[in-house]
Amino acid sequence: MASAGLVRGTLAAVTVVVLAAGPEFLRPSQLYLVSLWAVTAIAAMGLNLTLGYAGQISMAQGAFVGIGAYTVALLMQAGLGFFPAFLAAGVLCFAVGWLLGYPALRVQHHYLAFVTLAFTTLVYLLLRNEQWLTNGVYGISGIQRPTALGFAFGTAARFYYFCLGIMALFLGAMWWMIRSPWGRAFMVLRENPVRALSLGVDTRRYTLLAFAIGSAVGGFAGGLFAPLVQFLEPNSFSLGYSLSLLLMVIVGGAGYLFGPLVGAAVAILLPDFLRFTEGYYLLLYAAAVMVLMAFCPQGLIGLSERWQANRRARLAAGGER
Amino acid sequence: MASVLEIADLHKSFGGIAAVNGVSFTVEEGEIVGIIGPNGSGKSTLFNCVLGQLQPTSGEVRIDGRVTTGMRPCDLNALGVSRTFQLLQVFPELTVRDNLIAAGQEHCGTMFSRLFGPRDAGLGPVADRMIEFFRLSHVAGERAGRLSYGQQKLLDAAMAFMGGPRLVLLDEPAGGVNLTMLGDLRERLRAINRERRSTFVVIEHNMDFVMSLCTRVLVLAEGRIIAQGSPDAVRNDPKVIEAYLGP
């Protein structure tokens, strides 16, 4: 048991050190990629709350990232600073996510998937067709990076730290919430909503909260996405993006705190490291996902937990001999 | 003394079939009332109507004198009404201890304190006492889904008591529990009834269990109460023998 904790602690420490030293050895394109990983991981964390912990399937997370990104871009264009715009993105997505939760009070599983899928299409069409607001397919360019207390996060390296810092903040907040009675309420909603209701858990309120908070986190991710890429266009937030976020949560391990980080790393960072495979990367990725889902639907974190449990059992059996 | 539960002329129909057909009775504080009857006699439907899972077609339910017909299960639970289900209903991925804390946490504090306050909602010691009381100490840290059926049944019952309920409706608590554990369960239920003045209504097919646990027994057949009284009186009632117990 102690050794598993040691392995995990060492792994975390190494990750932090490597990320902190990133600008020393990473190319600018790679710095950008790791920043994108951090932003995507935040979006996946939000979906992990809705789907992994509260058990409500959503194919709309990409749409919330889009709403958040456009909110920040448009408000900054209108002269607002980054931080108020960022906050507004989260608040707006909280409200919209709360409303999207209402169908979940009536339908579940694949029916709910289709409701959220339709929502994603709706948001995409709005972003594309409402040119007066979003500039349609021409997109929005020239989005400024934030300045905080006179310190500009303009360079790739500085913004890299900014993204990682915000991600760490969200990771901490998520950790706090999951271990609180709220987290327990979300989990019992997933495990057995009928029993939960009879034990006084207001399942309606927690369902709406799960959608609202998960969506708000997606909106914040979008708020960070806008100044990272500095150019927004509707195609980035089509259904495919929502599906790939869903895949990240599931591949990483739904219902595990670090699942979204791992899932986002697989989807965003791994292609760069596997560039030598050229056109075969997506093929390999798809095949690996199929194998993983068939043998360990709990995802990569679930796989490592299973491995650890087996090891512990072997050790215990060895100790008895 | 006020009645904890009053049911007045309750009806519930599904299409043309009357599952509960004009049931009225009251339960006084501290009573353990058994409800028996053949399969399909309307016992579970009656429970679901009292507990807000089903909307009765007509009639009225009062808890402590207050009309509760049509209230949601979670609001009824906040009034001190708790239940167990016919089939096991634990949270399999949570530990035994977390199952119990989840079962009581909504009774503690506010939404704010449940996010920012103590992680166990202040229920840790209560959960630990309940674990000991139901003799689950050796599995307290296990995931509930890994427990034996009998242990899960005990946990299922224990969860119903975490909120400190006034009235508990138990739907076949003895179903599938072995004899040793059955004695255990009966003793636990009696102790809680004695110490906390909790009131129980129990649906059960196990006659020995009902007759030895309950202070009063109602017999349901075809959606109506056909007999009620002390366990002994009911056991010897010719109508009951004909409808249910058999000669």
Coordinates of C-alpha atoms in Angstrom, one line a residue:
Chain A
M1 CA 0.0 0.0 0.0
A2 CA 2.8 2.4 1.0
S3 CA 4.6 1.6 -2.2
A4 CA 1.6 2.5 -4.3
G5 CA 1.3 5.8 -2.6
L6 CA 5.1 6.3 -3.1
V7 CA 4.8 5.6 -6.8
R8 CA 1.9 7.9 -7.1
G9 CA 3.6 10.7 -5.2
T10 CA 6.8 10.3 -7.2
L11 CA 4.9 10.4 -10.4
A12 CA 3.0 13.6 -9.3
A13 CA 6.3 15.3 -8.2
V14 CA 8.1 14.4 -11.5
T15 CA 5.1 15.7 -13.5
V16 CA 5.1 19.0 -11.6
V17 CA 8.9 19.4 -12.0
V18 CA 8.8 18.6 -15.7
L19 CA 5.9 21.0 -16.3
A20 CA 7.6 23.7 -14.3
A21 CA 10.8 23.4 -16.3
G22 CA 8.8 23.1 -19.6
P23 CA 9.9 26.4 -21.1
E24 CA 13.6 25.4 -20.6
F25 CA 13.4 22.5 -23.0
L26 CA 10.2 22.6 -25.0
R27 CA 9.9 24.1 -28.5
P28 CA 7.3 27.0 -28.8
S29 CA 4.9 24.7 -30.6
Q30 CA 5.2 22.2 -27.8
L31 CA 4.6 24.9 -25.2
Y32 CA 1.4 25.7 -27.0
L33 CA 0.4 22.1 -27.1
V34 CA 0.9 21.6 -23.3
S35 CA -1.1 24.8 -22.7
L36 CA -3.8 23.4 -24.9
W37 CA -3.7 20.2 -22.9
A38 CA -4.2 22.2 -19.7
V39 CA -7.2 24.0 -21.2
T40 CA -8.7 20.9 -22.6
A41 CA -8.2 19.0 -19.3
I42 CA -10.2 21.7 -17.5
A43 CA -13.1 21.2 -20.0
A44 CA -12.8 17.4 -19.5
M45 CA -12.8 17.9 -15.7
G46 CA -16.2 19.7 -16.0
L47 CA -17.6 16.8 -18.1
N48 CA -16.1 14.3 -15.6
L49 CA -18.3 15.9 -12.9
T50 CA -21.5 15.7 -14.9
L51 CA -20.8 12.3 -16.5
G52 CA -18.2 10.5 -14.3
Y53 CA -19.5 11.5 -10.9
A54 CA -23.1 12.4 -11.3
G55 CA -23.8 9.8 -14.1
Q56 CA -25.5 12.2 -16.5
I57 CA -24.4 11.7 -20.0
S58 CA -23.7 14.9 -21.9
M59 CA -22.5 15.5 -25.5
A60 CA -22.6 19.2 -25.0
Q61 CA -19.3 20.0 -23.3
G62 CA -17.7 21.3 -26.5
A63 CA -20.6 23.6 -27.0
F64 CA -20.0 25.1 -23.5
V65 CA -16.3 25.6 -24.3
G66 CA -17.5 27.4 -27.4
I67 CA -19.9 29.6 -25.5
G68 CA -17.2 30.4 -23.0
A69 CA -14.6 31.2 -25.7
Y70 CA -17.0 33.5 -27.7
T71 CA -18.2 35.2 -24.5
V72 CA -14.6 36.1 -23.5
A73 CA -13.6 37.1 -27.1
L74 CA -16.7 39.3 -27.6
L75 CA -16.6 40.9 -24.2
M76 CA -12.9 41.7 -24.6
Q77 CA -13.6 43.2 -28.0
A78 CA -16.2 45.3 -26.3
G79 CA -13.5 46.7 -24.0
L80 CA -13.9 44.5 -20.9
G81 CA -10.8 43.1 -19.2
F82 CA -9.9 39.4 -19.4
F83 CA -10.8 38.5 -15.8
P84 CA -14.4 40.0 -15.7
A85 CA -15.0 38.4 -19.2
F86 CA -13.6 35.1 -17.9
L87 CA -15.9 35.2 -14.9
A88 CA -18.9 36.1 -17.2
A89 CA -18.1 33.1 -19.4
G90 CA -18.4 30.8 -16.4
V91 CA -21.5 32.4 -15.0
L92 CA -23.3 32.3 -18.4
C93 CA -22.4 28.7 -18.9
F94 CA -23.6 27.9 -15.4
A95 CA -27.0 29.4 -16.2
V96 CA -27.2 27.7 -19.6
G97 CA -26.0 24.4 -18.2
W98 CA -28.7 24.6 -15.4
L99 CA -31.4 24.9 -18.1
L100 CA -29.9 22.1 -20.1
G101 CA -30.2 20.0 -17.0
Y102 CA -34.0 20.1 -17.1
P103 CA -34.3 17.4 -19.8
A104 CA -32.2 15.2 -17.6
L105 CA -34.9 15.3 -15.0
R106 CA -37.2 13.5 -17.5
V107 CA -35.0 11.4 -19.7
Q108 CA -31.8 9.4 -19.1
H109 CA -29.0 7.6 -20.9
H110 CA -29.1 7.6 -24.7
Y111 CA -32.2 9.8 -24.8
L112 CA -30.4 12.4 -22.8
A113 CA -27.4 12.0 -25.1
F114 CA -29.6 13.0 -28.0
V115 CA -31.0 16.0 -26.2
T116 CA -27.5 17.3 -25.5
L117 CA -26.3 16.4 -29.0
A118 CA -29.1 18.5 -30.4
F119 CA -28.0 21.3 -28.1
T120 CA -24.5 21.1 -29.4
T121 CA -25.7 21.4 -33.0
L122 CA -27.9 24.3 -32.0
V123 CA -25.0 26.2 -30.5
Y124 CA -22.8 25.4 -33.5
L125 CA -25.4 26.8 -35.9
L126 CA -25.8 29.9 -33.8
L127 CA -22.1 30.5 -33.8
R128 CA -22.0 30.0 -37.6
N129 CA -25.1 31.8 -38.7
E130 CA -25.5 34.8 -36.4
Q131 CA -22.9 36.8 -38.2
W132 CA -23.8 40.1 -36.6
L133 CA -22.6 38.7 -33.3
T134 CA -20.0 36.1 -34.0
N135 CA -18.8 37.1 -37.4
G136 CA -19.8 33.7 -38.6
V137 CA -17.3 31.5 -40.5
Y138 CA -14.8 34.4 -40.7
G139 CA -14.3 34.0 -37.0
I140 CA -12.8 36.4 -34.4
S141 CA -9.1 37.2 -34.5
G142 CA -6.7 39.3 -32.5
I143 CA -7.9 38.1 -29.0
Q144 CA -5.5 39.6 -26.4
R145 CA -3.8 37.6 -23.7
P146 CA -4.5 38.7 -20.2
T147 CA -2.6 41.1 -18.0
A148 CA -2.8 40.7 -14.2
L149 CA -1.5 43.3 -11.8
G150 CA 0.6 44.9 -14.4
F151 CA 2.1 41.5 -15.4
A152 CA 1.4 40.5 -19.0
F153 CA 0.9 36.9 -19.9
G154 CA 1.6 37.6 -23.5
T155 CA 4.5 35.3 -24.3
A156 CA 4.1 31.6 -25.0
A157 CA 6.0 30.7 -21.8
R158 CA 4.1 33.1 -19.5
F159 CA 0.8 32.0 -20.9
Y160 CA 1.9 28.4 -20.5
Y161 CA 2.3 29.0 -16.8
F162 CA -1.0 30.9 -16.7
C163 CA -2.9 28.0 -18.2
L164 CA -1.2 25.4 -15.9
G165 CA -1.9 27.6 -12.9
I166 CA -5.6 27.9 -13.7
M167 CA -5.8 24.2 -14.3
A168 CA -4.2 23.4 -10.9
L169 CA -6.8 25.8 -9.4
F170 CA -9.6 23.9 -11.0
L171 CA -8.1 20.6 -10.1
G172 CA -7.9 21.7 -6.4
A173 CA -11.5 23.0 -6.5
M174 CA -12.8 19.7 -8.0
W175 CA -10.9 17.7 -5.5
W176 CA -12.5 19.7 -2.7
M177 CA -16.0 19.4 -4.1
I178 CA -15.7 15.7 -4.8
R179 CA -14.7 14.9 -1.2
S180 CA -17.5 17.1 0.2
P181 CA -21.1 15.9 0.9
W182 CA -21.9 17.5 -2.5
G183 CA -19.5 15.0 -4.2
R184 CA -21.2 12.2 -2.3
A185 CA -24.6 13.4 -3.4
F186 CA -23.5 13.5 -7.0
M187 CA -22.2 9.9 -6.7
V188 CA -25.4 8.5 -5.1
L189 CA -27.3 10.2 -7.9
R190 CA -25.2 8.1 -10.3
E191 CA -25.4 4.9 -8.2
N192 CA -29.1 4.8 -7.3
P193 CA -31.3 7.9 -7.7
V194 CA -34.4 6.2 -6.3
R195 CA -32.8 5.3 -3.0
A196 CA -31.0 8.7 -2.9
L197 CA -34.3 10.5 -3.2
S198 CA -35.8 8.4 -0.4
L199 CA -32.9 9.4 1.8
G200 CA -33.6 13.1 1.4
V201 CA -31.2 13.8 -1.4
D202 CA -32.9 16.3 -3.6
T203 CA -32.0 14.6 -6.8
R204 CA -33.6 17.3 -8.9
R205 CA -31.4 20.0 -7.4
Y206 CA -28.2 17.9 -7.6
T207 CA -28.9 16.9 -11.3
L208 CA -29.3 20.5 -12.3
L209 CA -26.2 21.4 -10.2
A210 CA -24.1 18.7 -11.9
F211 CA -25.0 20.0 -15.3
A212 CA -24.6 23.7 -14.3
I213 CA -21.2 23.2 -12.6
G214 CA -19.8 20.9 -15.2
S215 CA -20.9 23.4 -17.9
A216 CA -19.5 26.4 -16.0
V217 CA -16.1 24.6 -15.8
G218 CA -16.4 24.0 -19.6
G219 CA -17.2 27.7 -20.0
F220 CA -14.1 28.7 -18.0
A221 CA -12.0 26.3 -20.2
G222 CA -13.4 28.2 -23.2
G223 CA -12.5 31.5 -21.6
L224 CA -8.9 30.3 -21.5
F225 CA -9.1 28.7 -24.9
A226 CA -9.9 32.1 -26.6
P227 CA -6.7 33.9 -25.5
L228 CA -4.6 30.8 -26.1
V229 CA -5.5 30.3 -29.7
Q230 CA -6.3 34.0 -30.3
F231 CA -8.6 33.1 -33.2
L232 CA -12.1 31.6 -32.9
E233 CA -14.2 30.0 -35.5
P234 CA -17.4 27.9 -35.2
N235 CA -15.9 24.7 -36.6
S236 CA -13.7 24.3 -33.5
F237 CA -16.9 23.7 -31.5
S238 CA -18.8 21.3 -33.7
L239 CA -20.2 18.0 -32.5
G240 CA -16.8 16.3 -33.1
Y241 CA -15.2 18.4 -30.4
S242 CA -17.9 17.4 -27.8
L243 CA -17.4 13.8 -28.8
S244 CA -13.7 14.0 -28.4
L245 CA -14.1 15.5 -24.9
L246 CA -16.4 12.7 -24.1
L247 CA -13.8 10.2 -25.3
M248 CA -11.1 11.9 -23.2
V249 CA -13.1 11.5 -20.1
I250 CA -13.9 7.8 -20.8
V251 CA -10.4 6.9 -21.9
G252 CA -8.8 8.6 -18.9
G253 CA -11.3 7.1 -16.5
A254 CA -14.7 8.6 -15.8
G255 CA -15.3 9.2 -12.1
Y256 CA -11.6 9.5 -11.3
L257 CA -10.2 12.9 -10.3
F258 CA -7.1 12.6 -12.6
G259 CA -9.0 10.8 -15.4
P260 CA -9.6 13.9 -17.5
L261 CA -5.9 14.9 -17.2
V262 CA -4.8 11.5 -18.5
G263 CA -7.5 11.5 -21.2
A264 CA -6.6 14.9 -22.4
A265 CA -2.9 14.0 -22.5
V266 CA -3.7 11.0 -24.6
A267 CA -5.7 13.0 -27.1
I268 CA -3.5 16.2 -27.2
L269 CA 0.0 15.3 -26.3
L270 CA 0.4 11.8 -27.5
P271 CA -0.1 12.6 -31.2
D272 CA 3.0 14.8 -31.0
F273 CA 5.2 12.2 -29.4
L274 CA 3.9 9.6 -31.9
R275 CA 4.4 11.7 -34.9
F276 CA 6.9 9.1 -36.3
T277 CA 3.9 6.9 -36.9
E278 CA 2.7 9.5 -39.4
G279 CA -0.8 8.8 -40.8
Y280 CA -1.2 5.8 -38.6
Y281 CA -1.6 7.6 -35.3
L282 CA -5.4 7.9 -35.5
L283 CA -5.6 4.3 -36.5
L284 CA -3.5 3.2 -33.5
Y285 CA -5.5 5.5 -31.2
A286 CA -8.9 4.1 -32.4
A287 CA -7.7 0.5 -32.0
A288 CA -6.2 1.2 -28.6
V289 CA -9.5 2.8 -27.4
M290 CA -11.5 -0.3 -28.6
V291 CA -9.2 -2.7 -26.8
L292 CA -9.3 -0.5 -23.6
M293 CA -13.0 -0.2 -23.6
A294 CA -13.5 -4.0 -24.1
F295 CA -11.1 -4.9 -21.3
C296 CA -11.3 -2.0 -18.9
P297 CA -14.3 0.3 -19.3
Q298 CA -13.0 2.2 -16.3
G299 CA -10.3 3.8 -18.5
L300 CA -6.6 4.2 -18.0
I301 CA -6.8 5.3 -14.3
G302 CA -9.1 2.4 -13.7
L303 CA -6.6 0.1 -15.4
S304 CA -3.8 1.3 -13.1
E305 CA -6.0 0.9 -10.0
R306 CA -6.8 -2.7 -11.1
W307 CA -3.1 -3.4 -11.6
Q308 CA -2.3 -2.1 -8.2
A309 CA -5.1 -4.1 -6.6
N310 CA -3.8 -7.3 -8.2
R311 CA -0.3 -6.5 -7.1
R312 CA -1.5 -6.0 -3.5
A313 CA -3.4 -9.2 -3.6
R314 CA -0.3 -11.1 -4.9
L315 CA 1.8 -9.5 -2.2
A316 CA -0.7 -10.5 0.4
A317 CA -0.9 -14.0 -0.9
G318 CA 2.9 -14.2 -0.9
G319 CA 3.0 -13.0 2.7
E320 CA 0.8 -15.8 3.8
R321 CA 3.0 -18.5 2.4
Chain B
M1 CA -51.2 11.0 21.7
A2 CA -51.0 12.1 18.1
S3 CA -50.9 9.4 15.4
V4 CA -47.6 9.4 13.5
L5 CA -49.3 8.0 10.3
E6 CA -52.9 8.4 9.3
I7 CA -54.2 6.9 6.0
A8 CA -57.7 7.8 5.0
D9 CA -59.6 6.0 2.2
L10 CA -56.6 5.6 0.0
H11 CA -57.2 4.4 -3.6
K12 CA -54.7 3.7 -6.3
S13 CA -55.7 2.3 -9.7
F14 CA -53.5 1.3 -12.6
G15 CA -55.8 1.5 -15.7
G16 CA -58.9 -0.4 -14.6
I17 CA -57.2 -2.3 -11.8
A18 CA -57.5 -1.1 -8.3
A19 CA -54.3 -2.0 -6.6
V20 CA -55.2 -0.2 -3.4
N21 CA -59.0 0.0 -2.9
G22 CA -60.0 2.1 0.0
V23 CA -57.4 1.5 2.8
S24 CA -57.7 3.4 6.1
F25 CA -55.6 3.0 9.2
T26 CA -53.6 4.9 11.8
V27 CA -50.2 4.1 13.4
E28 CA -49.5 5.5 16.8
E29 CA -46.0 6.6 18.0
G30 CA -43.8 3.7 19.0
E31 CA -45.9 1.0 17.3
I32 CA -44.4 -1.7 15.1
V33 CA -47.2 -2.5 12.6
G34 CA -46.9 -5.5 10.3
I35 CA -48.7 -5.6 6.9
I36 CA -49.1 -9.1 5.4
G37 CA -51.1 -10.3 2.5
P38 CA -50.7 -12.5 -0.6
N39 CA -48.6 -11.3 -3.6
G40 CA -50.4 -8.6 -5.5
S41 CA -52.6 -7.6 -2.6
G42 CA -51.3 -4.0 -2.8
K43 CA -48.8 -3.8 0.0
S44 CA -45.9 -2.3 -2.0
T45 CA -48.3 0.0 -3.9
L46 CA -49.6 1.2 -0.5
F47 CA -46.1 2.0 0.6
N48 CA -45.2 3.8 -2.6
C49 CA -48.3 6.0 -2.2
V50 CA -47.5 6.9 1.4
L51 CA -43.9 7.6 0.4
G52 CA -44.5 9.8 -2.6
Q53 CA -43.1 7.4 -5.2
L54 CA -46.6 7.0 -6.5
Q55 CA -49.4 9.6 -6.6
P56 CA -52.6 8.0 -5.1
T57 CA -55.8 8.2 -7.2
S58 CA -57.7 9.5 -4.2
G59 CA -57.5 9.6 -0.4
E60 CA -55.2 11.2 2.1
V61 CA -52.0 10.5 3.9
R62 CA -51.0 12.5 7.1
I63 CA -47.7 12.4 8.9
D64 CA -47.9 13.8 12.4
G65 CA -51.2 15.4 11.5
R66 CA -49.9 17.1 8.4
V67 CA -51.3 16.2 5.0
T68 CA -48.4 14.8 2.9
T69 CA -50.2 13.4 -0.1
G70 CA -48.3 14.2 -3.2
M71 CA -45.1 15.3 -1.5
R72 CA -41.8 14.3 -3.0
P73 CA -39.9 11.5 -1.3
C74 CA -37.0 13.8 -0.4
D75 CA -39.3 16.3 1.3
L76 CA -41.1 13.5 3.2
N77 CA -37.7 12.2 4.3
A78 CA -36.9 15.7 5.6
L79 CA -40.1 15.3 7.7
G80 CA -38.6 12.2 9.3
V81 CA -40.1 9.5 7.1
S82 CA -37.6 6.8 5.9
R83 CA -37.9 3.6 4.1
T84 CA -36.2 0.4 2.8
F85 CA -37.0 -1.3 -0.5
Q86 CA -38.0 -4.8 -1.3
L87 CA -34.8 -5.3 -3.3
L88 CA -31.4 -4.3 -2.1
Q89 CA -30.7 -0.6 -2.6
V90 CA -27.3 0.4 -1.5
F91 CA -24.7 2.5 -3.3
P92 CA -22.3 -0.3 -4.5
E93 CA -19.3 1.8 -5.4
L94 CA -19.2 3.7 -2.1
T95 CA -17.7 2.3 1.1
V96 CA -20.1 1.1 3.8
R97 CA -19.2 4.2 5.9
D98 CA -19.9 6.6 2.9
N99 CA -23.2 4.8 2.3
L100 CA -24.2 5.7 5.8
I101 CA -23.0 9.2 5.7
A102 CA -24.7 9.7 2.3
A103 CA -27.9 8.4 3.9
G104 CA -27.9 11.1 6.6
Q105 CA -26.0 14.1 5.2
E106 CA -29.0 15.9 3.8
H107 CA -30.3 16.2 7.3
C108 CA -27.2 18.1 8.5
G109 CA -26.5 21.7 7.8
T110 CA -27.2 23.7 4.7
M111 CA -26.2 23.5 1.0
F112 CA -23.4 25.9 1.9
S113 CA -22.1 23.9 4.9
R114 CA -22.3 20.7 2.8
L115 CA -19.9 22.2 0.3
F116 CA -17.5 24.1 2.6
G117 CA -18.0 22.4 5.9
P118 CA -16.7 19.1 7.3
R119 CA -16.2 16.3 4.7
D120 CA -18.4 13.9 6.6
A121 CA -21.1 16.5 7.3
G122 CA -20.4 15.9 11.0
L123 CA -21.8 12.4 10.7
G124 CA -18.6 10.4 11.1
P125 CA -19.3 9.4 14.8
V126 CA -23.0 8.7 14.1
A127 CA -22.0 6.5 11.1
D128 CA -19.4 4.7 13.2
R129 CA -21.9 4.0 16.0
M130 CA -24.4 2.7 13.4
I131 CA -21.7 0.5 11.9
E132 CA -21.0 -1.0 15.3
F133 CA -24.7 -1.4 16.1
F134 CA -25.3 -3.4 12.9
R135 CA -22.1 -5.3 13.4
L136 CA -20.5 -4.1 10.2
S137 CA -17.2 -2.9 11.7
H138 CA -15.0 -5.4 9.9
V139 CA -16.3 -4.2 6.5
A140 CA -16.7 -0.5 7.2
G141 CA -14.0 0.5 4.6
E142 CA -15.2 -2.0 2.0
R143 CA -17.2 -1.0 -1.1
A144 CA -20.8 -1.9 -0.4
G145 CA -21.0 -3.9 -3.6
R146 CA -18.4 -6.4 -2.3
L147 CA -20.4 -7.3 0.8
S148 CA -22.4 -10.5 1.1
Y149 CA -26.1 -10.3 0.5
G150 CA -26.9 -10.5 4.2
Q151 CA -24.4 -7.8 5.1
Q152 CA -25.8 -5.5 2.3
K153 CA -29.3 -6.1 3.7
L154 CA -28.1 -5.0 7.2
L155 CA -26.5 -1.9 5.6
D156 CA -29.6 -1.2 3.7
A157 CA -31.6 -1.2 6.9
A158 CA -29.0 0.8 8.8
M159 CA -29.1 3.5 6.1
A160 CA -32.8 4.1 6.7
F161 CA -32.0 5.1 10.3
M162 CA -29.2 7.5 9.6
G163 CA -31.4 10.6 9.4
G164 CA -32.9 9.8 12.8
P165 CA -36.4 9.1 11.4
R166 CA -39.7 9.2 13.3
L167 CA -41.4 6.7 11.0
V168 CA -39.7 3.9 9.0
L169 CA -41.4 1.8 6.4
L170 CA -39.6 -1.5 5.8
D171 CA -40.5 -3.5 2.7
E172 CA -39.6 -7.1 3.3
P173 CA -36.6 -6.6 5.5
A174 CA -36.2 -10.3 6.1
G175 CA -36.3 -11.4 2.4
G176 CA -33.3 -13.5 1.6
V177 CA -31.7 -13.1 5.0
N178 CA -30.4 -16.3 6.8
L179 CA -31.8 -17.4 10.1
T180 CA -28.9 -16.1 12.3
M181 CA -28.9 -12.7 10.7
L182 CA -32.7 -12.6 10.9
G183 CA -32.5 -12.9 14.7
D184 CA -29.9 -10.1 14.6
L185 CA -32.0 -7.9 12.5
R186 CA -35.1 -8.3 14.6
E187 CA -33.1 -7.5 17.8
R188 CA -31.6 -4.4 16.2
L189 CA -35.0 -3.2 15.0
R190 CA -36.5 -3.7 18.5
A191 CA -33.7 -1.9 20.1
I192 CA -34.1 1.1 17.9
N193 CA -37.8 1.1 18.4
R194 CA -37.3 1.0 22.2
E195 CA -34.5 3.5 22.5
R196 CA -35.6 6.1 20.0
R197 CA -39.4 5.6 20.0
S198 CA -39.1 5.1 16.3
T199 CA -42.3 3.9 14.7
F200 CA -42.2 1.1 12.1
V201 CA -44.5 -0.3 9.5
V202 CA -43.2 -3.6 8.1
I203 CA -44.3 -5.5 5.0
E204 CA -43.2 -9.1 5.4
H205 CA -43.9 -12.6 4.1
N206 CA -41.9 -14.3 6.8
M207 CA -44.7 -15.1 9.4
D208 CA -42.4 -15.9 12.3
F209 CA -40.6 -12.7 11.8
V210 CA -43.8 -10.6 11.6
M211 CA -45.5 -12.3 14.5
S212 CA -42.5 -12.0 16.8
L213 CA -41.6 -8.4 15.9
C214 CA -44.9 -6.6 15.4
T215 CA -47.3 -5.3 18.0
R216 CA -50.2 -5.2 15.6
V217 CA -50.8 -6.8 12.2
L218 CA -52.9 -5.7 9.2
V219 CA -53.9 -8.2 6.6
L220 CA -54.4 -6.9 3.0
A221 CA -56.1 -8.8 0.3
E222 CA -57.2 -7.4 -3.1
G223 CA -56.3 -3.9 -2.1
R224 CA -58.4 -3.9 1.2
I225 CA -57.7 -4.5 4.8
I226 CA -59.6 -7.7 5.6
A227 CA -58.4 -8.1 9.2
Q228 CA -56.3 -6.4 11.9
G229 CA -55.3 -7.0 15.5
S230 CA -52.7 -8.6 17.6
P231 CA -50.5 -11.2 16.0
D232 CA -52.3 -14.0 17.8
A233 CA -55.8 -12.7 16.9
V234 CA -54.8 -12.4 13.2
R235 CA -53.2 -15.8 13.1
N236 CA -56.5 -17.4 14.2
D237 CA -58.8 -15.2 12.1
P238 CA -60.7 -17.6 9.7
K239 CA -60.8 -14.9 7.0
V240 CA -57.1 -14.5 7.1
I241 CA -56.5 -18.3 7.0
E242 CA -58.7 -18.5 4.0
A243 CA -57.1 -15.6 2.1
Y244 CA -53.5 -16.1 3.0
L245 CA -52.2 -18.4 5.7
G246 CA -53.9 -21.5 4.4
P247 CA -55.5 -24.2 6.5

